PDB file of C-alpha atoms in Angstrom:
ATOM      1  CA  PRO A   1     -25.285 -34.644 -37.512  1.00 48.00           C
ATOM      2  CA  LYS A   2     -24.522 -31.117 -38.617  1.00 42.00           C
ATOM      3  CA  MET A   3     -25.313 -29.567 -35.242  1.00 41.00           C
ATOM      4  CA  LEU A   4     -22.815 -31.899 -33.549  1.00 42.00           C
ATOM      5  CA  ARG A   5     -20.080 -31.048 -36.004  1.00 45.00           C
ATOM      6  CA  SER A   6     -20.804 -27.340 -35.701  1.00 45.00           C
ATOM      7  CA  ALA A   7     -20.512 -27.579 -31.862  1.00 47.00           C
ATOM      8  CA  THR A   8     -17.212 -29.552 -32.140  1.00 46.00           C
ATOM      9  CA  LEU A   9     -15.767 -27.028 -34.492  1.00 45.00           C
ATOM     10  CA  ALA A  10     -16.772 -24.166 -32.235  1.00 46.00           C
ATOM     11  CA  ARG A  11     -15.017 -25.797 -29.305  1.00 47.00           C
ATOM     12  CA  ALA A  12     -11.840 -26.237 -31.410  1.00 45.00           C
ATOM     13  CA  VAL A  13     -11.793 -22.569 -32.369  1.00 42.00           C
ATOM     14  CA  ARG A  14     -12.395 -21.292 -28.813  1.00 41.00           C
ATOM     15  CA  SER A  15      -9.885 -23.644 -26.994  1.00 41.00           C
ATOM     16  CA  GLN A  16      -6.629 -22.156 -28.111  1.00 39.00           C
ATOM     17  CA  PRO A  17      -4.380 -20.586 -25.446  1.00 37.00           C
ATOM     18  CA  THR A  18      -2.124 -17.663 -26.230  1.00 36.00           C
ATOM     19  CA  SER A  19       1.306 -18.308 -27.674  1.00 35.00           C
ATOM     20  CA  ARG A  20       4.629 -16.817 -26.362  1.00 36.00           C
ATOM     21  CA  ARG A  21       6.596 -14.810 -28.787  1.00 40.00           C
ATOM     22  CA  VAL A  22       9.954 -16.382 -28.018  1.00 45.00           C
ATOM     23  CA  VAL A  23      12.471 -18.806 -29.517  1.00 48.00           C
ATOM     24  CA  THR A  24      12.206 -22.051 -27.573  1.00 45.00           C
ATOM     25  CA  LYS A  25      14.205 -25.142 -27.196  1.00 43.00           C
ATOM     26  CA  SER A  26      11.367 -27.194 -28.454  1.00 43.00           C
ATOM     27  CA  SER A  27      11.435 -29.744 -25.582  1.00 41.00           C
ATOM     28  CA  ARG A  28      10.087 -29.582 -22.081  1.00 44.00           C
ATOM     29  CA  ARG A  29      11.103 -33.148 -21.490  1.00 43.00           C
ATOM     30  CA  PHE A  30      14.856 -32.905 -21.980  1.00 44.00           C
ATOM     31  CA  THR A  31      17.624 -31.632 -19.761  1.00 40.00           C
ATOM     32  CA  THR A  32      19.356 -28.391 -20.390  1.00 49.00           C
ATOM     33  CA  ASN A  33      22.322 -30.343 -21.795  1.00 65.00           C
ATOM     34  CA  ALA A  34      20.324 -31.813 -24.739  1.00 75.00           C
ATOM     35  CA  LYS A  35      21.531 -30.249 -27.995  1.00 91.00           C
ATOM     36  CA  VAL A  36      19.078 -28.009 -29.670  1.00 95.00           C
ATOM     37  CA  GLU A  37      18.300 -29.577 -33.094  1.00 96.00           C
ATOM     38  CA  VAL A  38      14.893 -28.098 -33.616  1.00 97.00           C
ATOM     39  CA  SER A  39      13.676 -24.563 -32.473  1.00 96.00           C
ATOM     40  CA  LEU A  40      10.494 -22.641 -32.676  1.00 97.00           C
ATOM     41  CA  GLU A  41      10.410 -18.888 -33.198  1.00 96.00           C
ATOM     42  CA  HIS A  42       7.406 -16.450 -33.233  1.00 97.00           C
ATOM     43  CA  LEU A  43       8.269 -13.498 -35.457  1.00 97.00           C
ATOM     44  CA  THR A  44       7.509  -9.954 -34.267  1.00 95.00           C
ATOM     45  CA  GLY A  45       6.765  -6.533 -35.627  1.00 95.00           C
ATOM     46  CA  ALA A  46       5.174  -6.516 -39.050  1.00 94.00           C
ATOM     47  CA  ASP A  47       5.552 -10.352 -39.185  1.00 96.00           C
ATOM     48  CA  GLU A  48       3.747 -10.971 -35.921  1.00 95.00           C
ATOM     49  CA  GLY A  49       1.555 -14.023 -36.354  1.00 96.00           C
ATOM     50  CA  ILE A  50       4.153 -15.899 -38.356  1.00 98.00           C
ATOM     51  CA  ALA A  51       5.940 -18.808 -36.570  1.00 98.00           C
ATOM     52  CA  VAL A  52       9.093 -20.571 -37.861  1.00 98.00           C
ATOM     53  CA  ILE A  53      10.240 -24.011 -36.986  1.00 98.00           C
ATOM     54  CA  THR A  54      13.948 -24.313 -37.720  1.00 98.00           C
ATOM     55  CA  MET A  55      15.759 -27.648 -38.113  1.00 97.00           C
ATOM     56  CA  ASN A  56      19.471 -27.496 -37.331  1.00 97.00           C
ATOM     57  CA  ARG A  57      21.480 -30.709 -37.149  1.00 96.00           C
ATOM     58  CA  PRO A  58      24.214 -30.027 -39.648  1.00 95.00           C
ATOM     59  CA  GLU A  59      26.520 -32.894 -38.921  1.00 95.00           C
ATOM     60  CA  VAL A  60      24.029 -35.356 -40.369  1.00 95.00           C
ATOM     61  CA  LYS A  61      22.003 -33.044 -42.743  1.00 95.00           C
ATOM     62  CA  ASN A  62      19.118 -32.915 -40.278  1.00 96.00           C
ATOM     63  CA  ALA A  63      18.724 -36.659 -40.228  1.00 95.00           C
ATOM     64  CA  ILE A  64      15.853 -37.666 -38.003  1.00 95.00           C
ATOM     65  CA  GLY A  65      17.006 -39.203 -34.800  1.00 94.00           C
ATOM     66  CA  ARG A  66      15.354 -39.731 -31.387  1.00 93.00           C
ATOM     67  CA  ASN A  67      16.380 -36.236 -29.935  1.00 95.00           C
ATOM     68  CA  PHE A  68      15.536 -34.445 -33.296  1.00 96.00           C
ATOM     69  CA  LEU A  69      12.098 -36.123 -33.446  1.00 96.00           C
ATOM     70  CA  ALA A  70      11.330 -35.394 -29.794  1.00 95.00           C
ATOM     71  CA  GLN A  71      12.109 -31.688 -30.256  1.00 97.00           C
ATOM     72  CA  PHE A  72      10.274 -31.531 -33.525  1.00 97.00           C
ATOM     73  CA  GLU A  73       7.216 -33.083 -31.785  1.00 97.00           C
ATOM     74  CA  ASP A  74       7.349 -30.502 -29.044  1.00 96.00           C
ATOM     75  CA  SER A  75       7.510 -27.655 -31.452  1.00 97.00           C
ATOM     76  CA  VAL A  76       4.432 -29.006 -33.289  1.00 97.00           C
ATOM     77  CA  SER A  77       2.664 -29.453 -30.007  1.00 96.00           C
ATOM     78  CA  THR A  78       3.319 -25.802 -28.930  1.00 96.00           C
ATOM     79  CA  LEU A  79       2.069 -24.586 -32.305  1.00 96.00           C
ATOM     80  CA  ARG A  80      -1.111 -26.678 -31.898  1.00 95.00           C
ATOM     81  CA  HIS A  81      -2.037 -24.663 -28.849  1.00 93.00           C
ATOM     82  CA  SER A  82      -0.992 -21.248 -30.214  1.00 92.00           C
ATOM     83  CA  LYS A  83      -3.883 -18.872 -30.693  1.00 88.00           C
ATOM     84  CA  ASN A  84      -1.899 -16.032 -32.027  1.00 92.00           C
ATOM     85  CA  THR A  85      -0.056 -17.959 -34.774  1.00 96.00           C
ATOM     86  CA  ARG A  86      -1.726 -17.369 -38.202  1.00 97.00           C
ATOM     87  CA  VAL A  87       0.732 -19.255 -40.436  1.00 98.00           C
ATOM     88  CA  ALA A  88       3.787 -21.386 -39.754  1.00 98.00           C
ATOM     89  CA  VAL A  89       6.915 -21.861 -41.862  1.00 98.00           C
ATOM     90  CA  LEU A  90       9.221 -24.910 -41.710  1.00 98.00           C
ATOM     91  CA  ARG A  91      12.738 -24.444 -42.632  1.00 98.00           C
ATOM     92  CA  SER A  92      16.339 -25.630 -42.228  1.00 97.00           C
ATOM     93  CA  SER A  93      19.314 -23.535 -41.190  1.00 96.00           C
ATOM     94  CA  VAL A  94      21.738 -26.161 -42.681  1.00 96.00           C
ATOM     95  CA  ASP A  95      23.212 -25.196 -46.103  1.00 95.00           C
ATOM     96  CA  ALA A  96      21.872 -27.033 -49.053  1.00 95.00           C
ATOM     97  CA  THR A  97      19.749 -29.271 -46.790  1.00 96.00           C
ATOM     98  CA  PHE A  98      16.108 -29.514 -45.817  1.00 97.00           C
ATOM     99  CA  CYS A  99      16.177 -33.016 -44.247  1.00 97.00           C
ATOM    100  CA  ALA A 100      18.028 -36.085 -45.385  1.00 95.00           C
ATOM    101  CA  GLY A 101      15.508 -38.483 -43.841  1.00 91.00           C
ATOM    102  CA  ALA A 102      16.024 -41.008 -41.113  1.00 89.00           C
ATOM    103  CA  ASP A 103      19.258 -41.217 -39.186  1.00 91.00           C
ATOM    104  CA  LEU A 104      20.352 -44.581 -40.562  1.00 88.00           C
ATOM    105  CA  LYS A 105      23.379 -44.920 -38.217  1.00 92.00           C
ATOM    106  CA  GLU A 106      21.061 -44.563 -35.212  1.00 91.00           C
ATOM    107  CA  ARG A 107      18.508 -46.841 -36.917  1.00 89.00           C
ATOM    108  CA  ALA A 108      21.130 -49.539 -37.269  1.00 90.00           C
ATOM    109  CA  THR A 109      21.472 -49.695 -33.447  1.00 93.00           C
ATOM    110  CA  MET A 110      17.752 -50.366 -33.020  1.00 93.00           C
ATOM    111  CA  ASN A 111      16.154 -53.760 -32.676  1.00 91.00           C
ATOM    112  CA  GLU A 112      12.935 -54.569 -34.556  1.00 91.00           C
ATOM    113  CA  LEU A 113      10.693 -53.390 -31.738  1.00 92.00           C
ATOM    114  CA  GLU A 114      12.559 -50.100 -31.336  1.00 91.00           C
ATOM    115  CA  VAL A 115      12.313 -49.500 -35.115  1.00 90.00           C
ATOM    116  CA  SER A 116       8.606 -50.088 -35.070  1.00 90.00           C
ATOM    117  CA  GLN A 117       8.213 -47.708 -32.110  1.00 92.00           C
ATOM    118  CA  PHE A 118      10.302 -45.058 -33.685  1.00 92.00           C
ATOM    119  CA  VAL A 119       8.430 -45.222 -36.954  1.00 90.00           C
ATOM    120  CA  TYR A 120       5.116 -45.092 -35.125  1.00 93.00           C
ATOM    121  CA  LYS A 121       6.236 -41.946 -33.311  1.00 94.00           C
ATOM    122  CA  LEU A 122       7.390 -40.491 -36.617  1.00 93.00           C
ATOM    123  CA  ARG A 123       4.077 -41.114 -38.243  1.00 94.00           C
ATOM    124  CA  SER A 124       2.069 -39.627 -35.386  1.00 96.00           C
ATOM    125  CA  THR A 125       4.372 -36.587 -35.250  1.00 97.00           C
ATOM    126  CA  PHE A 126       3.941 -35.853 -39.015  1.00 97.00           C
ATOM    127  CA  ALA A 127       0.203 -36.340 -38.623  1.00 97.00           C
ATOM    128  CA  ALA A 128       0.165 -33.759 -35.820  1.00 97.00           C
ATOM    129  CA  LEU A 129       2.002 -31.373 -38.243  1.00 98.00           C
ATOM    130  CA  GLU A 130      -0.559 -32.060 -40.923  1.00 98.00           C
ATOM    131  CA  ASN A 131      -3.313 -31.422 -38.480  1.00 97.00           C
ATOM    132  CA  LEU A 132      -2.139 -28.126 -37.214  1.00 97.00           C
ATOM    133  CA  PRO A 133      -5.092 -25.696 -37.374  1.00 96.00           C
ATOM    134  CA  MET A 134      -3.087 -22.931 -39.147  1.00 97.00           C
ATOM    135  CA  PRO A 135      -1.635 -23.012 -42.757  1.00 98.00           C
ATOM    136  CA  THR A 136       1.875 -24.446 -42.902  1.00 98.00           C
ATOM    137  CA  ILE A 137       4.577 -23.868 -45.451  1.00 98.00           C
ATOM    138  CA  ALA A 138       7.703 -25.968 -46.020  1.00 98.00           C
ATOM    139  CA  ALA A 139      10.754 -24.166 -47.375  1.00 98.00           C
ATOM    140  CA  ILE A 140      12.880 -26.713 -49.194  1.00 98.00           C
ATOM    141  CA  ASP A 141      16.415 -25.734 -50.151  1.00 96.00           C
ATOM    142  CA  GLY A 142      18.607 -28.690 -50.922  1.00 95.00           C
ATOM    143  CA  VAL A 143      18.174 -32.265 -49.885  1.00 97.00           C
ATOM    144  CA  ALA A 144      14.648 -33.440 -49.016  1.00 97.00           C
ATOM    145  CA  LEU A 145      14.728 -37.264 -49.198  1.00 97.00           C
ATOM    146  CA  GLY A 146      12.727 -39.968 -47.612  1.00 95.00           C
ATOM    147  CA  GLY A 147      11.407 -38.833 -44.223  1.00 95.00           C
ATOM    148  CA  GLY A 148      12.624 -35.367 -45.132  1.00 96.00           C
ATOM    149  CA  LEU A 149      10.146 -35.104 -47.981  1.00 97.00           C
ATOM    150  CA  GLU A 150       7.486 -36.739 -45.794  1.00 97.00           C
ATOM    151  CA  ILE A 151       7.891 -33.766 -43.400  1.00 97.00           C
ATOM    152  CA  ALA A 152       7.241 -31.396 -46.279  1.00 98.00           C
ATOM    153  CA  LEU A 153       4.258 -33.441 -47.564  1.00 98.00           C
ATOM    154  CA  SER A 154       2.720 -32.911 -44.164  1.00 98.00           C
ATOM    155  CA  CYS A 155       2.696 -29.227 -44.745  1.00 98.00           C
ATOM    156  CA  ASP A 156      -0.096 -27.408 -46.705  1.00 98.00           C
ATOM    157  CA  LEU A 157       2.207 -25.693 -49.088  1.00 98.00           C
ATOM    158  CA  ARG A 158       5.739 -26.267 -50.397  1.00 98.00           C
ATOM    159  CA  VAL A 159       8.353 -23.847 -51.764  1.00 98.00           C
ATOM    160  CA  ALA A 160      11.534 -25.425 -53.255  1.00 98.00           C
ATOM    161  CA  GLY A 161      14.891 -24.114 -54.431  1.00 97.00           C
ATOM    162  CA  ARG A 162      15.660 -24.976 -58.111  1.00 97.00           C
ATOM    163  CA  ASP A 163      18.619 -27.154 -57.159  1.00 97.00           C
ATOM    164  CA  SER A 164      16.850 -29.086 -54.432  1.00 97.00           C
ATOM    165  CA  LYS A 165      16.951 -32.869 -54.485  1.00 98.00           C
ATOM    166  CA  ILE A 166      13.438 -34.150 -53.674  1.00 98.00           C
ATOM    167  CA  GLY A 167      12.250 -37.758 -53.484  1.00 97.00           C
ATOM    168  CA  LEU A 168      10.945 -40.742 -51.621  1.00 97.00           C
ATOM    169  CA  THR A 169      13.899 -43.017 -51.990  1.00 96.00           C
ATOM    170  CA  GLU A 170      13.061 -45.824 -49.441  1.00 95.00           C
ATOM    171  CA  THR A 171      12.791 -48.619 -52.083  1.00 96.00           C
ATOM    172  CA  LYS A 172      16.543 -48.287 -52.577  1.00 95.00           C
ATOM    173  CA  LEU A 173      16.846 -49.517 -48.970  1.00 92.00           C
ATOM    174  CA  ALA A 174      14.340 -52.307 -49.407  1.00 95.00           C
ATOM    175  CA  ILE A 175      11.701 -50.523 -47.364  1.00 94.00           C
ATOM    176  CA  ILE A 176       8.807 -48.229 -48.213  1.00 95.00           C
ATOM    177  CA  PRO A 177       7.910 -44.690 -46.972  1.00 95.00           C
ATOM    178  CA  GLY A 178       6.586 -45.248 -43.416  1.00 91.00           C
ATOM    179  CA  ALA A 179       5.569 -41.862 -42.165  1.00 94.00           C
ATOM    180  CA  GLY A 180       2.728 -41.110 -44.507  1.00 95.00           C
ATOM    181  CA  GLY A 181       4.516 -40.809 -47.894  1.00 96.00           C
ATOM    182  CA  THR A 182       2.507 -43.555 -49.559  1.00 97.00           C
ATOM    183  CA  GLN A 183      -0.717 -41.771 -48.557  1.00 97.00           C
ATOM    184  CA  ARG A 184       0.035 -38.103 -48.877  1.00 97.00           C
ATOM    185  CA  LEU A 185       2.082 -38.037 -52.091  1.00 98.00           C
ATOM    186  CA  PRO A 186      -0.720 -39.664 -54.255  1.00 97.00           C
ATOM    187  CA  ARG A 187      -3.184 -37.230 -52.785  1.00 97.00           C
ATOM    188  CA  ILE A 188      -0.989 -34.398 -53.847  1.00 97.00           C
ATOM    189  CA  ILE A 189       0.207 -35.441 -57.379  1.00 98.00           C
ATOM    190  CA  GLY A 190      -2.049 -38.319 -58.244  1.00 97.00           C
ATOM    191  CA  VAL A 191      -1.842 -42.106 -57.815  1.00 97.00           C
ATOM    192  CA  ALA A 192      -0.022 -43.018 -61.032  1.00 98.00           C
ATOM    193  CA  LYS A 193       2.797 -40.415 -60.690  1.00 98.00           C
ATOM    194  CA  ALA A 194       3.192 -41.217 -56.982  1.00 98.00           C
ATOM    195  CA  LYS A 195       3.609 -44.894 -57.830  1.00 98.00           C
ATOM    196  CA  GLU A 196       6.228 -43.922 -60.438  1.00 98.00           C
ATOM    197  CA  LEU A 197       8.241 -41.879 -58.072  1.00 98.00           C
ATOM    198  CA  ILE A 198       8.096 -44.466 -55.177  1.00 98.00           C
ATOM    199  CA  TYR A 199       8.842 -47.441 -57.409  1.00 98.00           C
ATOM    200  CA  THR A 200      11.767 -45.872 -59.095  1.00 97.00           C
ATOM    201  CA  ALA A 201      13.069 -43.817 -56.026  1.00 97.00           C
ATOM    202  CA  ARG A 202      13.521 -40.946 -58.415  1.00 97.00           C
ATOM    203  CA  ILE A 203      14.946 -37.685 -57.266  1.00 98.00           C
ATOM    204  CA  LEU A 204      13.592 -34.435 -58.676  1.00 98.00           C
ATOM    205  CA  ASN A 205      14.869 -30.819 -58.685  1.00 98.00           C
ATOM    206  CA  GLY A 206      12.684 -27.881 -57.896  1.00 97.00           C
ATOM    207  CA  ASP A 207      11.484 -27.244 -61.360  1.00 97.00           C
ATOM    208  CA  GLN A 208      10.542 -30.876 -61.963  1.00 98.00           C
ATOM    209  CA  ALA A 209       8.673 -30.979 -58.666  1.00 98.00           C
ATOM    210  CA  LEU A 210       6.853 -27.861 -59.708  1.00 98.00           C
ATOM    211  CA  ALA A 211       5.831 -29.366 -62.994  1.00 98.00           C
ATOM    212  CA  ILE A 212       4.029 -32.240 -61.352  1.00 98.00           C
ATOM    213  CA  GLY A 213       2.386 -30.226 -58.539  1.00 97.00           C
ATOM    214  CA  LEU A 214       4.592 -31.513 -55.774  1.00 98.00           C
ATOM    215  CA  VAL A 215       5.555 -28.006 -54.800  1.00 98.00           C
ATOM    216  CA  ASN A 216       3.613 -24.811 -55.069  1.00 98.00           C
ATOM    217  CA  GLU A 217       6.420 -22.399 -55.974  1.00 97.00           C
ATOM    218  CA  VAL A 218      10.110 -22.510 -57.000  1.00 98.00           C
ATOM    219  CA  ALA A 219      12.714 -20.088 -55.777  1.00 97.00           C
ATOM    220  CA  ASP A 220      16.348 -19.418 -56.761  1.00 96.00           C
ATOM    221  CA  THR A 221      18.772 -21.686 -54.919  1.00 94.00           C
ATOM    222  CA  GLY A 222      19.088 -20.523 -51.349  1.00 95.00           C
ATOM    223  CA  LYS A 223      15.966 -18.333 -51.482  1.00 97.00           C
ATOM    224  CA  ALA A 224      13.247 -20.813 -50.615  1.00 98.00           C
ATOM    225  CA  TYR A 225      12.835 -19.555 -47.031  1.00 98.00           C
ATOM    226  CA  GLU A 226      12.635 -15.930 -48.217  1.00 97.00           C
ATOM    227  CA  LYS A 227       9.972 -16.909 -50.708  1.00 98.00           C
ATOM    228  CA  ALA A 228       8.127 -18.981 -48.184  1.00 98.00           C
ATOM    229  CA  VAL A 229       8.026 -16.052 -45.631  1.00 98.00           C
ATOM    230  CA  ASN A 230       6.788 -13.735 -48.398  1.00 98.00           C
ATOM    231  CA  LEU A 231       3.962 -16.281 -49.024  1.00 98.00           C
ATOM    232  CA  ALA A 232       3.280 -16.335 -45.272  1.00 98.00           C
ATOM    233  CA  ARG A 233       3.132 -12.543 -45.299  1.00 98.00           C
ATOM    234  CA  GLU A 234       0.445 -12.756 -48.016  1.00 97.00           C
ATOM    235  CA  ILE A 235      -1.547 -15.187 -45.856  1.00 97.00           C
ATOM    236  CA  ARG A 236      -1.064 -13.562 -42.461  1.00 96.00           C
ATOM    237  CA  PRO A 237      -3.423 -10.557 -42.867  1.00 95.00           C
ATOM    238  CA  LYS A 238      -6.419 -12.802 -43.721  1.00 96.00           C
ATOM    239  CA  GLY A 239      -8.948 -13.629 -41.129  1.00 95.00           C
ATOM    240  CA  PRO A 240      -7.363 -16.102 -38.795  1.00 95.00           C
ATOM    241  CA  ILE A 241     -10.521 -17.978 -37.965  1.00 96.00           C
ATOM    242  CA  ALA A 242     -11.381 -18.120 -41.660  1.00 96.00           C
ATOM    243  CA  LEU A 243      -7.972 -19.563 -42.528  1.00 97.00           C
ATOM    244  CA  ARG A 244      -8.354 -22.288 -39.880  1.00 96.00           C
ATOM    245  CA  MET A 245     -11.935 -23.101 -41.060  1.00 97.00           C
ATOM    246  CA  ALA A 246     -10.785 -23.036 -44.695  1.00 97.00           C
ATOM    247  CA  LYS A 247      -7.986 -25.555 -43.846  1.00 97.00           C
ATOM    248  CA  PHE A 248     -10.327 -27.716 -41.977  1.00 97.00           C
ATOM    249  CA  ALA A 249     -13.058 -27.792 -44.680  1.00 97.00           C
ATOM    250  CA  ILE A 250     -10.404 -28.634 -47.421  1.00 97.00           C
ATOM    251  CA  SER A 251      -8.378 -31.175 -45.492  1.00 96.00           C
ATOM    252  CA  LYS A 252     -11.388 -33.053 -44.167  1.00 96.00           C
ATOM    253  CA  GLY A 253     -13.625 -32.673 -47.158  1.00 96.00           C
ATOM    254  CA  ILE A 254     -11.082 -34.156 -49.549  1.00 94.00           C
ATOM    255  CA  GLU A 255     -11.169 -37.353 -47.580  1.00 94.00           C
ATOM    256  CA  VAL A 256     -14.902 -38.039 -48.058  1.00 96.00           C
ATOM    257  CA  ASP A 257     -17.492 -37.977 -50.806  1.00 95.00           C
ATOM    258  CA  LYS A 258     -18.626 -34.668 -52.225  1.00 95.00           C
ATOM    259  CA  ALA A 259     -21.942 -34.569 -50.413  1.00 96.00           C
ATOM    260  CA  SER A 260     -20.226 -35.210 -47.090  1.00 97.00           C
ATOM    261  CA  GLY A 261     -17.602 -32.651 -47.936  1.00 96.00           C
ATOM    262  CA  MET A 262     -20.297 -30.018 -48.573  1.00 97.00           C
ATOM    263  CA  SER A 263     -21.685 -30.724 -45.071  1.00 97.00           C
ATOM    264  CA  ILE A 264     -18.202 -30.243 -43.616  1.00 97.00           C
ATOM    265  CA  GLU A 265     -17.999 -26.924 -45.473  1.00 97.00           C
ATOM    266  CA  GLU A 266     -21.351 -25.836 -44.182  1.00 97.00           C
ATOM    267  CA  ALA A 267     -20.366 -26.655 -40.625  1.00 97.00           C
ATOM    268  CA  ALA A 268     -17.010 -24.757 -40.996  1.00 96.00           C
ATOM    269  CA  TYR A 269     -18.818 -21.785 -42.534  1.00 96.00           C
ATOM    270  CA  ALA A 270     -21.105 -21.594 -39.590  1.00 96.00           C
ATOM    271  CA  GLN A 271     -18.117 -20.896 -37.388  1.00 96.00           C
ATOM    272  CA  VAL A 272     -17.220 -17.730 -39.190  1.00 95.00           C
ATOM    273  CA  ILE A 273     -20.680 -16.152 -39.300  1.00 95.00           C
ATOM    274  CA  PRO A 274     -20.795 -14.930 -35.598  1.00 96.00           C
ATOM    275  CA  THR A 275     -17.234 -13.610 -35.515  1.00 95.00           C
ATOM    276  CA  GLN A 276     -16.191 -10.071 -34.862  1.00 95.00           C
ATOM    277  CA  ASP A 277     -13.719 -10.425 -37.776  1.00 94.00           C
ATOM    278  CA  ARG A 278     -16.584 -10.882 -40.311  1.00 95.00           C
ATOM    279  CA  LEU A 279     -18.218  -7.677 -39.111  1.00 94.00           C
ATOM    280  CA  GLU A 280     -14.820  -5.932 -39.169  1.00 94.00           C
ATOM    281  CA  ALA A 281     -14.393  -6.942 -42.767  1.00 93.00           C
ATOM    282  CA  LEU A 282     -17.819  -5.488 -43.711  1.00 94.00           C
ATOM    283  CA  LYS A 283     -17.133  -2.262 -41.768  1.00 94.00           C
ATOM    284  CA  ALA A 284     -13.682  -1.930 -43.465  1.00 93.00           C
ATOM    285  CA  PHE A 285     -15.256  -2.438 -46.839  1.00 94.00           C
ATOM    286  CA  ARG A 286     -17.752   0.398 -46.119  1.00 95.00           C
ATOM    287  CA  GLU A 287     -14.958   2.601 -44.818  1.00 95.00           C
ATOM    288  CA  LYS A 288     -12.683   1.827 -47.871  1.00 94.00           C
ATOM    289  CA  ARG A 289      -9.771   0.627 -45.609  1.00 93.00           C
ATOM    290  CA  GLU A 290      -7.951  -2.591 -44.886  1.00 93.00           C
ATOM    291  CA  PRO A 291      -9.605  -4.723 -42.187  1.00 92.00           C
ATOM    292  CA  ILE A 292      -7.754  -5.426 -38.924  1.00 91.00           C
ATOM    293  CA  PHE A 293      -8.557  -8.996 -37.792  1.00 93.00           C
ATOM    294  CA  LYS A 294      -8.099 -10.178 -34.252  1.00 92.00           C
ATOM    295  CA  GLY A 295      -9.213 -13.699 -34.475  1.00 87.00           C
ATOM    296  CA  GLU A 296     -12.429 -13.001 -32.568  1.00 90.00           C
TER     297      GLU A 296
END
């Protein structure tokens, strides 16, 4: 029922605690000796409201191992409960690398049960990234293959450097994408093209990815993060509750028939009507100034 959906949405909007504006180790469950492979930073000053997840495992091109995944999961969880974050950017600090996919050397040491458990955690972590309430942007510069591309597919928007290497290459290893690639890719670029890329394990550059709608924007090599932050700056001043409700309506609505989607939109719209931000926008319009939104 619409009233039930509206109440659920209202609780979701109100139940976000305040974020800390710090760089964190992205894991409360690991000892201080654990190597920092994923970190979370909340930008300050004019960029306050923008959060950045940085992947940094240079020795294996950000390959996803147990420690990396646990820290990545913790960063996503922290963002999930951040009220002050309006948009998040996912980047790599490793030269010419976004993420090379699974750590195959570590994978080779796992038995079948451990592989199944690891892939399950991978899938659930990427789903949590996809379901973050605020808009997310992946800044791809360099290699984004297999699980690396699946991370980017879990974001709302993607910016890629022209010389990036982007693809779901699992069939080369006699497996298939296992962390959402078979489901997210066709929803982004269409079923036939997704089948073509997965069947052939084809690798695309940034311009080729842009041509099929896989990425939103292309940047000069080495400039994807800069362009992603500029995109985040364009999003950041907009009404934060409106951004979250727009994401909710689009993401949930696309999964159902149009009539049901319209009901989801109606329920989401109902959450922005009683906000102080909406009144501030009207007041700013009358006073011919830019609105100052507080997420209230």
